[in-house]
Short mmCIF file of C-alpha atoms and ligand atoms in Angstrom, two decimals:
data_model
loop_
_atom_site.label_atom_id
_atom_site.label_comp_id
_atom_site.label_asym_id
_atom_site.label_seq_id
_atom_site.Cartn_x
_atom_site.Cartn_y
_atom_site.Cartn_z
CA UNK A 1 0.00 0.00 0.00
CA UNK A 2 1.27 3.70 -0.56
CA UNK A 3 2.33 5.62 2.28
CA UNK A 4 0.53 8.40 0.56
CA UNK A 5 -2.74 9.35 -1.43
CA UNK A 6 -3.51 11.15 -4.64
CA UNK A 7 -3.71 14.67 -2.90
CA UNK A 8 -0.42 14.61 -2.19
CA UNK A 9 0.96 13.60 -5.66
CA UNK A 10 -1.87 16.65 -7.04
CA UNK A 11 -0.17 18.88 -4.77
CA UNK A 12 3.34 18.25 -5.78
CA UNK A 13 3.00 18.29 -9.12
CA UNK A 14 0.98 21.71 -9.32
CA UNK A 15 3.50 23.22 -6.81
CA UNK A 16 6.61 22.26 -8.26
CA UNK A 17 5.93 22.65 -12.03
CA UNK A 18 4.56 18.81 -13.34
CA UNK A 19 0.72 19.64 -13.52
CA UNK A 20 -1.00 22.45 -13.40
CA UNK A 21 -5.19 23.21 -13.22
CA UNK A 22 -5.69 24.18 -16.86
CA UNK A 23 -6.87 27.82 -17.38
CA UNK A 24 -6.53 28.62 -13.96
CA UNK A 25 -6.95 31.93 -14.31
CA UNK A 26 -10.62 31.29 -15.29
CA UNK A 27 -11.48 29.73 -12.51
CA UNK A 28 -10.15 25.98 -14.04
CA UNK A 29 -11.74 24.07 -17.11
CA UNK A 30 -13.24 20.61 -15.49
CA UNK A 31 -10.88 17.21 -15.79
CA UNK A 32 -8.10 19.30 -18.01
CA UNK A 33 -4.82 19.78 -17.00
CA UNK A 34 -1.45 21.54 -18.64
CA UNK A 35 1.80 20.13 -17.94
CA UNK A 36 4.45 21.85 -16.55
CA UNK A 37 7.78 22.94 -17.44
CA UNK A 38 9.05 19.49 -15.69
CA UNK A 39 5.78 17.52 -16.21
CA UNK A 40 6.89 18.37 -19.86
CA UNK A 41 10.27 16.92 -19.44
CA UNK A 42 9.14 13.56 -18.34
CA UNK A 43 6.53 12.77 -21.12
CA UNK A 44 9.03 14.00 -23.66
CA UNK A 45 11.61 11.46 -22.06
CA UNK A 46 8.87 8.97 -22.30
CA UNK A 47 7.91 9.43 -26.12
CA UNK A 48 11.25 8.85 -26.91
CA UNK A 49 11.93 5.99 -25.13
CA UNK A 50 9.14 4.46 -26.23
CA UNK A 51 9.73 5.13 -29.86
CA UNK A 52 13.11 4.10 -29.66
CA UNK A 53 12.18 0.90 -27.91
CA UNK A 54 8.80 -0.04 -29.76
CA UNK A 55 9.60 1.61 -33.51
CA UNK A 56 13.07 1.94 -34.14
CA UNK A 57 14.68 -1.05 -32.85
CA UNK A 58 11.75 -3.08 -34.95
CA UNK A 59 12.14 -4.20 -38.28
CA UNK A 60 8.90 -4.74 -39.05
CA UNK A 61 7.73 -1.38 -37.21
CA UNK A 62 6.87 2.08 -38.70
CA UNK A 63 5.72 5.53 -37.41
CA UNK A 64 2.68 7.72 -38.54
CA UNK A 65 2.01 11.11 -37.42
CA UNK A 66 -2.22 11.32 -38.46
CA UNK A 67 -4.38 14.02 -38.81
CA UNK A 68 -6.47 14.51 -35.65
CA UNK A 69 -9.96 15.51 -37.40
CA UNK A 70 -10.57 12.41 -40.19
CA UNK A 71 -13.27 12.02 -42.80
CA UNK A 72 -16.48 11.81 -40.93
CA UNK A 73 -17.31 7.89 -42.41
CA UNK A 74 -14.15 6.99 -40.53
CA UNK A 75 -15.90 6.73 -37.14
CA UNK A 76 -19.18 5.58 -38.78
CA UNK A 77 -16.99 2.41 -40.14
CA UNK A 78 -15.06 2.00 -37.08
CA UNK A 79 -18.09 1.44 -34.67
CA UNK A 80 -17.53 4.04 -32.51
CA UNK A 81 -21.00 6.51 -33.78
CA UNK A 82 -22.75 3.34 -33.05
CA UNK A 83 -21.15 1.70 -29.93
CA UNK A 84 -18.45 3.99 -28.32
CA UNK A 85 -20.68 4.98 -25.56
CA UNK A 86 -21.23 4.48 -22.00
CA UNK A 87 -24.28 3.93 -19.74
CA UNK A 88 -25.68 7.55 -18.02
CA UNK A 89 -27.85 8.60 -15.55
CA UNK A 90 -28.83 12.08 -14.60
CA UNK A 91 -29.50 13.47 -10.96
CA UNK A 92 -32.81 14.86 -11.55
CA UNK A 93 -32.91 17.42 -9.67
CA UNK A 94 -29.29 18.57 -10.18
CA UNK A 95 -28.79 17.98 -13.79
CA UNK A 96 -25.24 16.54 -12.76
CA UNK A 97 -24.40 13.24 -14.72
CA UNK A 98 -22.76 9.95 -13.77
CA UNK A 99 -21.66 7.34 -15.11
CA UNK A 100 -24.52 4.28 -14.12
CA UNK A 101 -21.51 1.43 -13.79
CA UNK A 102 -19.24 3.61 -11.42
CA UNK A 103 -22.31 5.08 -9.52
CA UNK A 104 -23.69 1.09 -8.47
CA UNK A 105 -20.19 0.01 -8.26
CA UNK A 106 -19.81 2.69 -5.29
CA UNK A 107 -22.97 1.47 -3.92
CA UNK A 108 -23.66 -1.79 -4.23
CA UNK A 109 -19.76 -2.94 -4.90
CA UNK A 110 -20.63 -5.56 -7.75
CA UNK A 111 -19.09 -5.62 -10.96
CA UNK A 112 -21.51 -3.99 -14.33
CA UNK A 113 -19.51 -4.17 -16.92
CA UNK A 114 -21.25 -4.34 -19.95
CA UNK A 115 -24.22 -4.18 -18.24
CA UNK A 116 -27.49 -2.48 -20.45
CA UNK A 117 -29.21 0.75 -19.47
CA UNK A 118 -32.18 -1.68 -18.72
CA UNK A 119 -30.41 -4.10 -16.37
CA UNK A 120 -29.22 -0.74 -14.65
CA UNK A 121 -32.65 0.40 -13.96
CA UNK A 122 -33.92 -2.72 -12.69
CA UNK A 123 -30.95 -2.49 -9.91
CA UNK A 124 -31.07 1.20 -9.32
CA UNK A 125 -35.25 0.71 -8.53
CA UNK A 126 -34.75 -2.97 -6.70
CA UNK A 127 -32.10 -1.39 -4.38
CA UNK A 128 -33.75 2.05 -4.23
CA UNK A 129 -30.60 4.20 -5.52
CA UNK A 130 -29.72 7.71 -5.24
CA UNK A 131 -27.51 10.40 -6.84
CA UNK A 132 -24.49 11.35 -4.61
CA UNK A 133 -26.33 14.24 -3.50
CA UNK A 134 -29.38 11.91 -2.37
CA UNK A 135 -31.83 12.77 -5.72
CA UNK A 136 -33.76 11.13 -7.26
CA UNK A 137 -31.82 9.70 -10.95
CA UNK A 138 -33.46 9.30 -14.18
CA UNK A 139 -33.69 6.86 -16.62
CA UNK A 140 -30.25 5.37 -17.60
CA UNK A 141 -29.19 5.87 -21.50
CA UNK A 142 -26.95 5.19 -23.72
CA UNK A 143 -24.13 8.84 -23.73
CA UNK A 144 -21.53 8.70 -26.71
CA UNK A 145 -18.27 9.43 -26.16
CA UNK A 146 -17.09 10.73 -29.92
CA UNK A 147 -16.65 14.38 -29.36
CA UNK A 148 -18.07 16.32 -32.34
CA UNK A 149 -17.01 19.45 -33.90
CA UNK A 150 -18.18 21.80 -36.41
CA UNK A 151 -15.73 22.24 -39.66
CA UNK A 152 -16.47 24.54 -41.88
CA UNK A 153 -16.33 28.11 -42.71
CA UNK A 154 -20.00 28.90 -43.62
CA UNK A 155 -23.21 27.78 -42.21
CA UNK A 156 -24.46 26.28 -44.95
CA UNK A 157 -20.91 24.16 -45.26
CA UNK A 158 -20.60 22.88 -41.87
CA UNK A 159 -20.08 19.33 -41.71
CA UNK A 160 -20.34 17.55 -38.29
CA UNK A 161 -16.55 15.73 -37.55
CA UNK A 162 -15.22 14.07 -34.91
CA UNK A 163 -11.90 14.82 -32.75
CA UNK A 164 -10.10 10.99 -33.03
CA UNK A 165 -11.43 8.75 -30.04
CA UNK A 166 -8.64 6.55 -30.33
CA UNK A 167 -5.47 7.20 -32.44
CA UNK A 168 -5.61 3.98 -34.20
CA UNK A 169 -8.32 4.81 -36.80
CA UNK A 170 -5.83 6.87 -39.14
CA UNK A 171 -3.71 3.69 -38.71
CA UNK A 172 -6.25 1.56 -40.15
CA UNK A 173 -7.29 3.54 -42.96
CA UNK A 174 -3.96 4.22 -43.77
CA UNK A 175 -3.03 0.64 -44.11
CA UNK A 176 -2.65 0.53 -47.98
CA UNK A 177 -0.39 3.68 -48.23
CA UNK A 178 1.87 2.60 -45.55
CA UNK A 179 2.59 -1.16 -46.64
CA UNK A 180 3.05 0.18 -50.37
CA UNK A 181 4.89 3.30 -49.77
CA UNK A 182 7.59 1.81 -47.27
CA UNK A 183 7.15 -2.08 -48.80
CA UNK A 184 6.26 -3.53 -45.62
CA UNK A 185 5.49 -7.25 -45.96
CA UNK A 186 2.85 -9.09 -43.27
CA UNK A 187 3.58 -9.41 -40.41
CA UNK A 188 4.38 -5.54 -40.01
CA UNK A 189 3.07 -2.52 -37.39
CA UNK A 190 2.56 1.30 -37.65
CA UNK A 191 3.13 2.87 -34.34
CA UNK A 192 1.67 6.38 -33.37
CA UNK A 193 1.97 8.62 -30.15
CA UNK A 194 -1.05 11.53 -30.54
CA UNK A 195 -4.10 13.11 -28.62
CA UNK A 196 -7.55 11.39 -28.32
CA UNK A 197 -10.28 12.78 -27.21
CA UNK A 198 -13.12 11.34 -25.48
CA UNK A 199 -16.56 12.70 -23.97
CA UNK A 200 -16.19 10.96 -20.69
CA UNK A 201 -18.89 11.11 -18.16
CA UNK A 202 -17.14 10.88 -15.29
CA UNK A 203 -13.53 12.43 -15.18
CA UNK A 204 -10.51 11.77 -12.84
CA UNK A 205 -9.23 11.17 -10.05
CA UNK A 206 -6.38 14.14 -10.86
CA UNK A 207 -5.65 13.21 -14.71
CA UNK A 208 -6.30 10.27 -14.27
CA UNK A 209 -9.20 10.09 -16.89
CA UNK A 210 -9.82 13.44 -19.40
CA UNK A 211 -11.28 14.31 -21.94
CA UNK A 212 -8.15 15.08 -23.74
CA UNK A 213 -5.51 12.87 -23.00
CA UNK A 214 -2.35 11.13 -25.46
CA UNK A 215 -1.45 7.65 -26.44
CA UNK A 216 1.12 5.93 -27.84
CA UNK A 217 -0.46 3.20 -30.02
CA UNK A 218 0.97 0.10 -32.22
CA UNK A 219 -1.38 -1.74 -34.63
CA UNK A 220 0.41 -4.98 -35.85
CA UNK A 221 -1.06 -6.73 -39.16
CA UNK A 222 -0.98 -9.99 -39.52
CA UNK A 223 -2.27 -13.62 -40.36
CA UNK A 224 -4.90 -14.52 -37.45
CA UNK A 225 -2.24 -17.81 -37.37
CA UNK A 226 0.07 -15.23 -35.90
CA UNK A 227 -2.30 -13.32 -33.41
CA UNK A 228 -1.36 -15.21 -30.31
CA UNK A 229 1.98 -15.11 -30.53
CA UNK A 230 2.42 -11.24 -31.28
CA UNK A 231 -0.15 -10.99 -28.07
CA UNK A 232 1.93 -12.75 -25.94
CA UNK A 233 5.43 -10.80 -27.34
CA UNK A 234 3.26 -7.63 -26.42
CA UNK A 235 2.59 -8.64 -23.09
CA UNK A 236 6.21 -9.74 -22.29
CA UNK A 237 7.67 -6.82 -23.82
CA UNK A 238 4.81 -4.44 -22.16
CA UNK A 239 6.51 -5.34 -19.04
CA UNK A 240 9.95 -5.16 -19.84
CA UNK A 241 9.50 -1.79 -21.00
CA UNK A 242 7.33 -0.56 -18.06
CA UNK A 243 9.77 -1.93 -15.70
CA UNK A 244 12.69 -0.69 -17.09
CA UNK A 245 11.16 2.67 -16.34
CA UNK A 246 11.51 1.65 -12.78
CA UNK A 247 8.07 0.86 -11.97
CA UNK A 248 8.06 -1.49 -8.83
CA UNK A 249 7.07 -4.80 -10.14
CA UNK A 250 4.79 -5.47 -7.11
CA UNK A 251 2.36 -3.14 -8.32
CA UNK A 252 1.75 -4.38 -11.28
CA UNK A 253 -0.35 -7.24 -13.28
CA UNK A 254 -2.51 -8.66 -15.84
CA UNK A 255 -6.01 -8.67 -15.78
CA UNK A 256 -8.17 -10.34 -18.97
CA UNK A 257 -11.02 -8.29 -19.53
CA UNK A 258 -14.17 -10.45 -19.80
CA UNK A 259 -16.91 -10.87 -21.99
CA UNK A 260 -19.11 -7.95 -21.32
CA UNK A 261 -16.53 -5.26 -20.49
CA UNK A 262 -14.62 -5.76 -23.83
CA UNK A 263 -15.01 -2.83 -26.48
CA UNK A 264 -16.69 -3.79 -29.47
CA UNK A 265 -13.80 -4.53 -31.74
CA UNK A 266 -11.79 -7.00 -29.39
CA UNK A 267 -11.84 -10.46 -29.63
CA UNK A 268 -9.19 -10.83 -26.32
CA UNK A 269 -8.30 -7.60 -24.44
CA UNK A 270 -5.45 -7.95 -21.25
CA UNK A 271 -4.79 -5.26 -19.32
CA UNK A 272 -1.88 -4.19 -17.22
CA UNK A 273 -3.37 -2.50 -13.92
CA UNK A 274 -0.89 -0.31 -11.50
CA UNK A 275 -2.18 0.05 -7.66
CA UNK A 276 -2.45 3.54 -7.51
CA UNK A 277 -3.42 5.57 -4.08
CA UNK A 278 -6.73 5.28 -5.50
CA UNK A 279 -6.73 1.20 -6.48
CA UNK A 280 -5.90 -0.93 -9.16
CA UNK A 281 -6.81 0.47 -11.89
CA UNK A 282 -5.75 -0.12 -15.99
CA UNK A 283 -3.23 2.44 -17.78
CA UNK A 284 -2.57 -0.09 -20.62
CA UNK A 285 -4.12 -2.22 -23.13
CA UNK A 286 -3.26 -5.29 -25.35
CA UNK A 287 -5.67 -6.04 -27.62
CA UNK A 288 -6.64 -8.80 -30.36
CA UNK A 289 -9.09 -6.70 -32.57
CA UNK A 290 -9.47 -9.52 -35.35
CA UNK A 291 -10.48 -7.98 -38.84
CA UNK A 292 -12.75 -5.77 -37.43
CA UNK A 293 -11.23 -2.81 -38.31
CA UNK A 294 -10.07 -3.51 -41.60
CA UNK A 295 -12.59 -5.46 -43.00
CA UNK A 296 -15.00 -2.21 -41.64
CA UNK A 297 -13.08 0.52 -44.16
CA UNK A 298 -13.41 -1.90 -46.78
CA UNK A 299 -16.94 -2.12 -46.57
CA UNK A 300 -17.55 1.56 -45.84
CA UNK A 301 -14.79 2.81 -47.97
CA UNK A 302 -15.26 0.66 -50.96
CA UNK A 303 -11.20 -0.51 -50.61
CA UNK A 304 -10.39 -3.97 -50.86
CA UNK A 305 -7.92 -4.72 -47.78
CA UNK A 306 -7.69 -8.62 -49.02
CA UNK A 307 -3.90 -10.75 -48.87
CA UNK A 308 -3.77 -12.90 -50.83
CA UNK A 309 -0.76 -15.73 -49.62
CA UNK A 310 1.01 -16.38 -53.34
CA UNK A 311 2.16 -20.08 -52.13
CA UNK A 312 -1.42 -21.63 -51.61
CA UNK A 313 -3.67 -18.88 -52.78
CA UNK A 314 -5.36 -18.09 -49.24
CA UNK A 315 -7.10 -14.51 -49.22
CA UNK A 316 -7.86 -13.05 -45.76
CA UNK A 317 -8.16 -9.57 -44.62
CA UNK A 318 -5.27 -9.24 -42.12
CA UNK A 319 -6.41 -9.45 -38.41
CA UNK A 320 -4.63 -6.43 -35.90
CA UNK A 321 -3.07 -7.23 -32.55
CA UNK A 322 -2.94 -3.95 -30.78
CA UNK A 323 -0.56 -2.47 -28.30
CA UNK A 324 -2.16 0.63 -26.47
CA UNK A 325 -1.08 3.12 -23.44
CA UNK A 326 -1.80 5.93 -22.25
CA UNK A 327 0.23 8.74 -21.52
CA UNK A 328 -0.57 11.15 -19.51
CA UNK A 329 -2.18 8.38 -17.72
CA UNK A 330 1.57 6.19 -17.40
CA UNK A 331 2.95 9.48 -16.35
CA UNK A 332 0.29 9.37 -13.26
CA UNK A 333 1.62 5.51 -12.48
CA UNK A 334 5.64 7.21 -12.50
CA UNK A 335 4.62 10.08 -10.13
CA UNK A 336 2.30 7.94 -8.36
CA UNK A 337 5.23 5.01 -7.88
CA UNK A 338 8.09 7.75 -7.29
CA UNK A 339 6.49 9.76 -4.41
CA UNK A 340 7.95 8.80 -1.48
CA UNK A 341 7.58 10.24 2.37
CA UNK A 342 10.28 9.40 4.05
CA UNK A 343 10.58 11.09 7.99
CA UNK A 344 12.59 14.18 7.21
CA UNK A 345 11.94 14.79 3.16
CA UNK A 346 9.86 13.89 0.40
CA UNK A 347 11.73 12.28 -2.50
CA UNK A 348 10.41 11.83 -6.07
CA UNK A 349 12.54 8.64 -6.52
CA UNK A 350 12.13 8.50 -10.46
CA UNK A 351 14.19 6.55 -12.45
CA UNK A 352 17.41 8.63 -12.78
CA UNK A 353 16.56 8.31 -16.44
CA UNK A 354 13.57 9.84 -16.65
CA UNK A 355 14.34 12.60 -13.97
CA UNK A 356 13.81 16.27 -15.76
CA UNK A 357 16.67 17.29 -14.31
CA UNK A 358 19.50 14.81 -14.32
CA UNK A 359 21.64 16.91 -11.62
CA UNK A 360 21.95 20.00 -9.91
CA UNK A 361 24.77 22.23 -9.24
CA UNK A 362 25.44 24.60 -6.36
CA UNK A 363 28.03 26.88 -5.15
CA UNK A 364 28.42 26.08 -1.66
CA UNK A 365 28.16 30.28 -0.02
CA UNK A 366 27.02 32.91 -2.31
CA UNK A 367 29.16 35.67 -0.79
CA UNK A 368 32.45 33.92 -2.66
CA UNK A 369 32.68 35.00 -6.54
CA UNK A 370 35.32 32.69 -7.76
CA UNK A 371 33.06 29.71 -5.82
CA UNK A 372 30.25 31.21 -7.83
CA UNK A 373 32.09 31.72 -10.59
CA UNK A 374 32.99 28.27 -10.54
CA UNK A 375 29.82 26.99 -9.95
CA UNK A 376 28.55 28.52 -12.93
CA UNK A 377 31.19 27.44 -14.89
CA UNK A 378 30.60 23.64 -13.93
CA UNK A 379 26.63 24.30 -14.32
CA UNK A 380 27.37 25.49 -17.75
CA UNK A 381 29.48 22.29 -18.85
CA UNK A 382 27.35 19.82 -17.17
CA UNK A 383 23.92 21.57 -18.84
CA UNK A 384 25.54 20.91 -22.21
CA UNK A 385 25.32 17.31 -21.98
CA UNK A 386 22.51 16.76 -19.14
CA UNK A 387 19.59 18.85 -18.51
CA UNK A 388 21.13 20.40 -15.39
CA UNK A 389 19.76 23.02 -12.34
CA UNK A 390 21.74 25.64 -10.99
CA UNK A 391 20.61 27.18 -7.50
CA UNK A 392 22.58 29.20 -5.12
CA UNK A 393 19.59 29.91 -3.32
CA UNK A 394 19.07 29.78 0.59
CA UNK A 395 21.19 26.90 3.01
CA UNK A 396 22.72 23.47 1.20
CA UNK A 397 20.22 21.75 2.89
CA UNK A 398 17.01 23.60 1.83
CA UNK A 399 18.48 23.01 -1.73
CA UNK A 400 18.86 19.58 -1.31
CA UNK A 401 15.24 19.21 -0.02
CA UNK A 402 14.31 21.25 -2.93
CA UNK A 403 15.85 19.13 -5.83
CA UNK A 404 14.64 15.87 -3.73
CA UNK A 405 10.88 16.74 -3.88
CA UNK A 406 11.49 16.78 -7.74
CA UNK A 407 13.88 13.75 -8.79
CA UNK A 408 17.03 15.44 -8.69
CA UNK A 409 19.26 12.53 -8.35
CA UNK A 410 22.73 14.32 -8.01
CA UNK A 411 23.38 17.19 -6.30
CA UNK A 412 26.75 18.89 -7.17
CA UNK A 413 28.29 21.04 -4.61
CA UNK A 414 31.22 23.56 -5.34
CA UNK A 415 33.19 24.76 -2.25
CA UNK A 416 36.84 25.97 -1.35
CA UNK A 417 38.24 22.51 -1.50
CA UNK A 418 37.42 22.32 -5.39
CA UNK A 419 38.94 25.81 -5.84
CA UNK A 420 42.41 24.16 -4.20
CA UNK A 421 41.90 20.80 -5.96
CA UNK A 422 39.45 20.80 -8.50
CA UNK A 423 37.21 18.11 -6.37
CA UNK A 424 33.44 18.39 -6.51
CA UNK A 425 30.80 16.86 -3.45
CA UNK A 426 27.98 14.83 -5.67
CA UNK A 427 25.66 13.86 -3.21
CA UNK A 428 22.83 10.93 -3.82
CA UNK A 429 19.30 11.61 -3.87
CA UNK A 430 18.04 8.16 -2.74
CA UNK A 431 21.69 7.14 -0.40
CA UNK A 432 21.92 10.67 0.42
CA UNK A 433 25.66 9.39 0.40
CA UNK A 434 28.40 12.19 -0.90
CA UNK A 435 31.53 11.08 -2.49
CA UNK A 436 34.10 13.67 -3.51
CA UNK A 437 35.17 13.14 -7.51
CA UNK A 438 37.46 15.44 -9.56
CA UNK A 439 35.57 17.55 -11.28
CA UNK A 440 36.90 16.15 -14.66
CA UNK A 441 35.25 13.06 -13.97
CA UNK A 442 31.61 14.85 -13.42
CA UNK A 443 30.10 14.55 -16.88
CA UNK A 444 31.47 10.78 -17.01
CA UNK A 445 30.03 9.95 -13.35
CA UNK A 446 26.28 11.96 -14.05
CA UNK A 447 25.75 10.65 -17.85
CA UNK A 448 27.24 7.00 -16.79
CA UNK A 449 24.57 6.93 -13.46
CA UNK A 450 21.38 8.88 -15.81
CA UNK A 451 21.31 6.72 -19.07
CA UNK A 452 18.99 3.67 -19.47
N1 GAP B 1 -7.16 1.84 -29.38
C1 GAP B 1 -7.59 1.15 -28.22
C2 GAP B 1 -7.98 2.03 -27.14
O1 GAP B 1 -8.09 3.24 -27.29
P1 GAP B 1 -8.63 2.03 -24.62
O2 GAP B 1 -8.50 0.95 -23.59
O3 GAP B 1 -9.94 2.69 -24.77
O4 GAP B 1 -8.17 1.37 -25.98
C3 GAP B 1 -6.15 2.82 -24.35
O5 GAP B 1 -7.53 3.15 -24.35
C4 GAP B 1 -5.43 3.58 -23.25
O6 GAP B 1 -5.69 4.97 -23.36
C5 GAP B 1 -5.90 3.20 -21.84
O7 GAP B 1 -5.20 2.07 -21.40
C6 GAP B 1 -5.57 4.44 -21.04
O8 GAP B 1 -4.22 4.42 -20.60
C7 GAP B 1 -5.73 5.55 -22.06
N2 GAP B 1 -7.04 6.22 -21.87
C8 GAP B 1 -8.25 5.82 -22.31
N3 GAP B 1 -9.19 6.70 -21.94
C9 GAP B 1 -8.58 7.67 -21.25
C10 GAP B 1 -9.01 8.88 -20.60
N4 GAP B 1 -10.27 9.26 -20.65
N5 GAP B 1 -8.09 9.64 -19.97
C11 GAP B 1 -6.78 9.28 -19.95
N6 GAP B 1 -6.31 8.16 -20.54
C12 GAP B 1 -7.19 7.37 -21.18
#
């Protein structure tokens, strides 16, 4: 169990610069957040990484970079005007809405996934359920979760769109231009990291869930003979990955989705849950979506998205294994898994790698100008190959509480010694051990303890 809950990690991150309250200024904008100067950091880290691990070191792998706002038919062929919706009630007298599933979960505690908006109102009347603020709710119905928009510069030419839902789509419809234009042979995948938008009934906890949020997405084509193994090289992979970003392992697992809760293009969906302060809850998806997808632009596009396997003549429309994660919702599990309490500090113990800051240099007085001087000069040399600090501000220990509360993990401190002998103090975030280097050695020691 943490040691903490999520008010503490929302309070962090909006006072040292991960997270902020979007539009604050305007009194806030419900369930949307902007991330910070060092908020920023991370999920850049993170994109990259991922690319590097998922795209470039894969043969068989390619990047897209879609439009957000598709042809209209797109979302009509991919299910999601039809079935991308969730089950809503209303408070009757407040006009506030919930989400049915979440509202008899918190009552009753059963599981209703899947569950119809009739088979909610049978429970909500047999066990006599209210709204949260004790009204009475109205009937449950089905809310879609496409967000539309209005394109268009005249009246009379406004066409109803959608912002993307998932980033997929342009993945799928793309298929054709991709495989011919880079010569990708089956198996092969098209990766993408982008916004999605969804109209979600019930936001949060934190950013947990939004309305506007980013994923990094990998759609692998293949022969359905080759669906279970690709699932099961996502899964193993899936954890590699998330563990190499120094996620404790303990907090961590599988769960199959079943039946009922499954969206309507999987076949097989597992997801990876993290305990958060909040519960286990899922930040990542691996799913077998058949030919669902495909074989729905052919039909509404008129394309024909038919193999045909030249040694015995088989035709198929290839079936997609999908690897899917959120981001802004992963960087929630890192914050969530780095905060620690510890009796005199709190310590964002991030992997080193994925600190924003990989170190942080200070002269040890401020009343010394060739210490400063120094100081500056080291900061300078160091923030050429490492995003570095610099902060003279205040006693060595505030500053070390300061760069601990946001991942620093070296702290560099410049005093007389290194003006006699050119030795530096680095001191550890986690240890809070100091060793004494030459400062020659400092780029080495901080780029040799930060990489992956
Ligand atoms: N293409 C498949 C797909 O979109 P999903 O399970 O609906 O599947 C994938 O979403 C991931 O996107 C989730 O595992 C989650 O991390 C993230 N996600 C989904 N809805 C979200 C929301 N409202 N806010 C933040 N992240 C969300």
């Amino acid at each position: 169990m943490s040691n903490h809950d999520i008010q503490d990690v929302v309070s962090l991150a909006k006072r040292r610069g991960f997270v902020f309250p979007s539009s604050q200024i305007y009194g806030g904008w419900e369930a949307t957040y902007d991330f910070g100067p060092l908020g920023t950091e991370i999920l850049r880290t993170l994109k990259n990484l991922w690319w590097e691990n998922f795209i470039h070191r894969k043969p068989n792998v390619v990047g897209l970079d879609s439009a957000i706002i598709s042809h209209p038919r797109v979302w009509e062929a991919s299910g999601h005007v039809d079935s991308f919706a969730d089950v809503m009630v209303e408070d009757k007298k407040t006009q506030k809405r919930y989400r049915a599933d979440h509202l008899i979960e918190d009552t009753l505690n059963i599981p209703t996934d899947g569950f119809t908006p009739q088979e909610f109102d049978e429970l909500i009347g047999k066990n006599n359920i209210k709204s949260p603020d004790n009204n009475e709710l109205s009937q449950a119905k089905y809310f879609n979760q496409l967000v539309e928009v209005q394109i268009g510069t005249t009246s009379d030419t406004k066409s109803t769109a959608y912002l993307r839902g998932e980033t997929c789509q342009p993945i799928f419809y793309n298929y054709g231009l991709v495989k011919d234009s880079m010569r990708m042979k089956l198996p092969f995948g098209v990766g993408q990291i982008g916004k999605a938008f969804r109209n979600e009934i019930k936001v949060g906890p934190f950013f947990f869930r939004t309305r506007e949020f980013e994923q990094m997405e990998i759609e692998m084509f293949l022969h359905p003979s080759e669906a279970s193994e690709q699932l099961e090289t996502f899964k193993t992979e899936s954890m590699e990955w998330l563990t190499s970003l120094g996620i404790s392992k303990d907090k961590l697992k599988f769960r199959e989705q079943e039946f009922k809760e499954r969206a309507h293009y999987n076949k097989i969906a597992t997801d990876i849950e993290y305990s958060f302060p909040f519960g286990w809850k899922e930040f990542q998806g691996i799913h077998y979506r058949g030919d669902w997808d495909l074989t729905r632009h052919g039909e509404f596009s008129g394309h024909s998205f038919v193999e045909k396997i030249e040694e015995t003549g088989e035709e198929f429309v290839p079936h997609i294994v999908e690897y899917s994660i959120g981001l802004s919702r992963l960087l929630l599990v890192l914050l969530s898994d780095a905060y620690t309490k510890e009796e005199d500090r709190l310590v964002l113990k991030i992997a080193s790698h994925l600190a924003p800051y990989k170190a942080a240099v200070f002269p040890l007085v401020r009343n010394k100008p060739e210490i400063t001087e120094r100081a500056k000069k080291i900061f300078a040399d160091l923030n050429l190959h490492t995003p570095t600090a610099f902060d003279d501000r205040g006693n060595i220990g505030k500053r070390y509480l300061s760069q601990d509360e946001i991942g620093t993990p070296f702290c560099v401190t410049i005093d007389y010694d290194t003006l006699d002998d050119g030795t530096v103090t680095v001191r550890d975030r986690d240890s809070k051990e100091q060793i004494r280097i030459a400062e020659t050695k400092l780029v080495d020691y901080i780029l040799t303890n930060t990489s992956v």
